[in-house]
Short mmCIF file of C-alpha atoms in Angstrom, two decimals:
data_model
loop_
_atom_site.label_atom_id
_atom_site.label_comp_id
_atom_site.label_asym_id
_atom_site.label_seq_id
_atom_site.Cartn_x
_atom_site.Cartn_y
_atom_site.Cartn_z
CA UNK A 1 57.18 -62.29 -77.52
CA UNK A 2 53.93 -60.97 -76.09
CA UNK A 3 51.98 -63.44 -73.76
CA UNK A 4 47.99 -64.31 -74.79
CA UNK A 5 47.75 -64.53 -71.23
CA UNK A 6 47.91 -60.66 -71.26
CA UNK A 7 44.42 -60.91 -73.15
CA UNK A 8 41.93 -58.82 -70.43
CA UNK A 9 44.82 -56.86 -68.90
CA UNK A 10 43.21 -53.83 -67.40
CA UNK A 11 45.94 -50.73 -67.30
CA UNK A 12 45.70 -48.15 -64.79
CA UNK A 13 42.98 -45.06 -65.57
CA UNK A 14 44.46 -42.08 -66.44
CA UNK A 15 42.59 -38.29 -67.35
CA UNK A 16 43.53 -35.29 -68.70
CA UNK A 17 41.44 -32.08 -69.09
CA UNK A 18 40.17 -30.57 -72.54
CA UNK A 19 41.89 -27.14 -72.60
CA UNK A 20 40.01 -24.52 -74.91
CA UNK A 21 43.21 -23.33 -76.29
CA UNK A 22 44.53 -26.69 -77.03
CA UNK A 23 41.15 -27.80 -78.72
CA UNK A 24 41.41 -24.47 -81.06
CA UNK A 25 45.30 -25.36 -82.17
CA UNK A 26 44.66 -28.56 -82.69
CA UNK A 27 41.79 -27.90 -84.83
CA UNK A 28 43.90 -25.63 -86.58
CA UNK A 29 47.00 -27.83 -87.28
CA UNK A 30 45.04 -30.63 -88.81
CA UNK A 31 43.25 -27.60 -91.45
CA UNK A 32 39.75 -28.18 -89.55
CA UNK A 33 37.86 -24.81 -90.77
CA UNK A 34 34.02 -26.04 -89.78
CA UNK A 35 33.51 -22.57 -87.02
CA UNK A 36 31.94 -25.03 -84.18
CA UNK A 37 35.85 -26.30 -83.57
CA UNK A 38 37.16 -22.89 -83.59
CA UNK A 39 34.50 -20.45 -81.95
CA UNK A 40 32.49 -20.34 -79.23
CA UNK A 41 29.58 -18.81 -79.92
CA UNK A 42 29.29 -21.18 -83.21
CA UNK A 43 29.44 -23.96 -81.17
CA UNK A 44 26.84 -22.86 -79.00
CA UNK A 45 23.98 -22.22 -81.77
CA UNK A 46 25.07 -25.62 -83.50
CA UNK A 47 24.02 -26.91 -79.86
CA UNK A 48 27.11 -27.74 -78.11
CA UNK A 49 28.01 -26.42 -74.53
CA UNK A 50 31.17 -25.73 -75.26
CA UNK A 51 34.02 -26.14 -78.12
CA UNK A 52 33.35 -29.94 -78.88
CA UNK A 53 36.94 -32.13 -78.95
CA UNK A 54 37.64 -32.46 -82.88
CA UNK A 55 37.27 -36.56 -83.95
CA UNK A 56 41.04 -37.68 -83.73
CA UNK A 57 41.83 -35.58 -80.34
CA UNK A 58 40.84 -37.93 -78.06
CA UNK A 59 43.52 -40.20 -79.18
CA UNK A 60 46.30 -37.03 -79.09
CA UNK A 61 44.78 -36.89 -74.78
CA UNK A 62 45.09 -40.47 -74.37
CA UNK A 63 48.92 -40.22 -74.96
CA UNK A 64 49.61 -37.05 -73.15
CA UNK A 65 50.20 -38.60 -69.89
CA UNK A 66 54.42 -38.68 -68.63
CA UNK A 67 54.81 -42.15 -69.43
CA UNK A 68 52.81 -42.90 -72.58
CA UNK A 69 54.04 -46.41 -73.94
CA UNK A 70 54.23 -47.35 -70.07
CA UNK A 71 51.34 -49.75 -70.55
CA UNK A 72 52.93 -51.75 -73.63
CA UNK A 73 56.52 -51.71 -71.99
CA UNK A 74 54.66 -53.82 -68.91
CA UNK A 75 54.01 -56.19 -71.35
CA UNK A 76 57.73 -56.98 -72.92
CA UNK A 77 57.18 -54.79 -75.60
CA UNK A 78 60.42 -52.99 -77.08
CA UNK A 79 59.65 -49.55 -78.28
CA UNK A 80 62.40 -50.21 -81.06
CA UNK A 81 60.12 -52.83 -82.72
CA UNK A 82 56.44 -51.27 -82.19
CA UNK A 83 54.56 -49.30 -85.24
CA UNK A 84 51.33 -48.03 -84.45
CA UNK A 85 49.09 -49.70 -87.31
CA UNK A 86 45.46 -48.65 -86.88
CA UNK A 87 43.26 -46.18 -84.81
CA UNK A 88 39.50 -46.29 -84.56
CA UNK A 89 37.18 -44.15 -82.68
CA UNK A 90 33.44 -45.36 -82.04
CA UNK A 91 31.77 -42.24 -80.20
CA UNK A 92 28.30 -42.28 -78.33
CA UNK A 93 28.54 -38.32 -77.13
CA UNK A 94 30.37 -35.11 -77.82
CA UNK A 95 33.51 -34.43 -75.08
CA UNK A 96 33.82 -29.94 -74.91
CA UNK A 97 36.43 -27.66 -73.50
CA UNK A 98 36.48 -27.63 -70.10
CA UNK A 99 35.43 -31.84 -69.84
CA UNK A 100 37.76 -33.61 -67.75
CA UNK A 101 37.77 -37.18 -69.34
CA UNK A 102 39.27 -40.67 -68.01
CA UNK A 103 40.61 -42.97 -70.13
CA UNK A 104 40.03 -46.86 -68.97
CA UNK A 105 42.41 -49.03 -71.34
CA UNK A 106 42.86 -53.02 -71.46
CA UNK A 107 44.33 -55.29 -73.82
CA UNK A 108 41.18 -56.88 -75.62
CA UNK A 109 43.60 -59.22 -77.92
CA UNK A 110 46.68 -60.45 -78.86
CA UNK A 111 47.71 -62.44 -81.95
CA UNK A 112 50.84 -63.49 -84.11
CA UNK A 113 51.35 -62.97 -88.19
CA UNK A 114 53.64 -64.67 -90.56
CA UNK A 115 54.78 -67.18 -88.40
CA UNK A 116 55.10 -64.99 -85.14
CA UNK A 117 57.32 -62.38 -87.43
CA UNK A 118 54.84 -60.03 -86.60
CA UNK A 119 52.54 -59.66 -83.43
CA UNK A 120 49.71 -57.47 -82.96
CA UNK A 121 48.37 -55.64 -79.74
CA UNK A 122 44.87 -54.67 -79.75
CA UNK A 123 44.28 -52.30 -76.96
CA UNK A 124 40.56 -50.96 -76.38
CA UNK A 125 39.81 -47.82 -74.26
CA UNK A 126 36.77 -46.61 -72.97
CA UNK A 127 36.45 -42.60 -72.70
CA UNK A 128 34.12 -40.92 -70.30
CA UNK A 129 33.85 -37.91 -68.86
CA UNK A 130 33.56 -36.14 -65.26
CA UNK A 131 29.23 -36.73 -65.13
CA UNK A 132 30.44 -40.65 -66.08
CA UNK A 133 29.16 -40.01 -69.47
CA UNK A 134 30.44 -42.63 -72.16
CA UNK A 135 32.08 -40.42 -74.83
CA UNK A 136 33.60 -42.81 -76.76
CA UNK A 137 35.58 -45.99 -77.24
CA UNK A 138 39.13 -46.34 -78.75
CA UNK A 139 40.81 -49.42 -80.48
CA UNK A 140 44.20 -48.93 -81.06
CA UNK A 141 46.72 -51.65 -82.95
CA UNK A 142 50.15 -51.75 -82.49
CA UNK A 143 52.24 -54.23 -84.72
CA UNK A 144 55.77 -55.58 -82.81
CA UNK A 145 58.32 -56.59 -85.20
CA UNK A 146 60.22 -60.06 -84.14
#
């Protein structure tokens, strides 16, 4: 059972670089044709200063760290019974290859379903990058099955 007490948990920071190459498959691999995600100089006259990060990659950064359920496991909660139920973005600028981007996370709230059956995690992270520019903010929902 998860603990309301964990409501305003603050989880270590952790960053991880936008790679060029990385931006370009990923862009590929979820059938993204618009030419700013895919070449340079496209980017450049649509304004960018680099390949800007495709909507949905900043979640696929957040989770390449070693340990990436670390957080939630510090909180009781058994990988076994966790589905990942809902993933928003809310962005305020445009992260490009070559950004290096931290990723501030905390648990904003926790609540219980169908008579504590199911519980929900609602984790929010705040995205900046190396200037300490607010990209964006994540909310991610994770459902644990009792």
């Amino acid at each position: 059972m998860l603990d309301t007490n964990d409501i305003g948990k603050v989880f270590d920071p952790t960053t991880a670089s936008v790679e060029r190459g990385r931006l370009s498959r990923f862009a590929k691999s979820i059938g993204e044709n618009n030419s700013i995600y895919l070449d340079d100089a496209a980017a450049k006259k649509a304004g960018y200063d680099d390949l800007p990060v495709p909507p949905t990659f900043l979640f696929c950064l957040k989770m390449d760290v070693p340990k990436p359920f670390e957080n939630y496991e510090s909180l009781g909660v058994s990988l076994q019974k966790l589905l990942h139920a809902n993933q928003t973005f809310e962005y305020y600028n445009t992260a490009v290859a070559g950004d290096v981007l931290t990723f501030s996370s905390f648990v904003e709230d926790i609540y219980a379903k169908k008579g504590g059956a199911l519980e929900f995690l609602i984790e929010k992270t705040k995205v900046v990058n190396q200037k300490g520019v607010h990209i964006a903010d994540l909310v991610t929902t994770l459902v644990i099955r009792n």
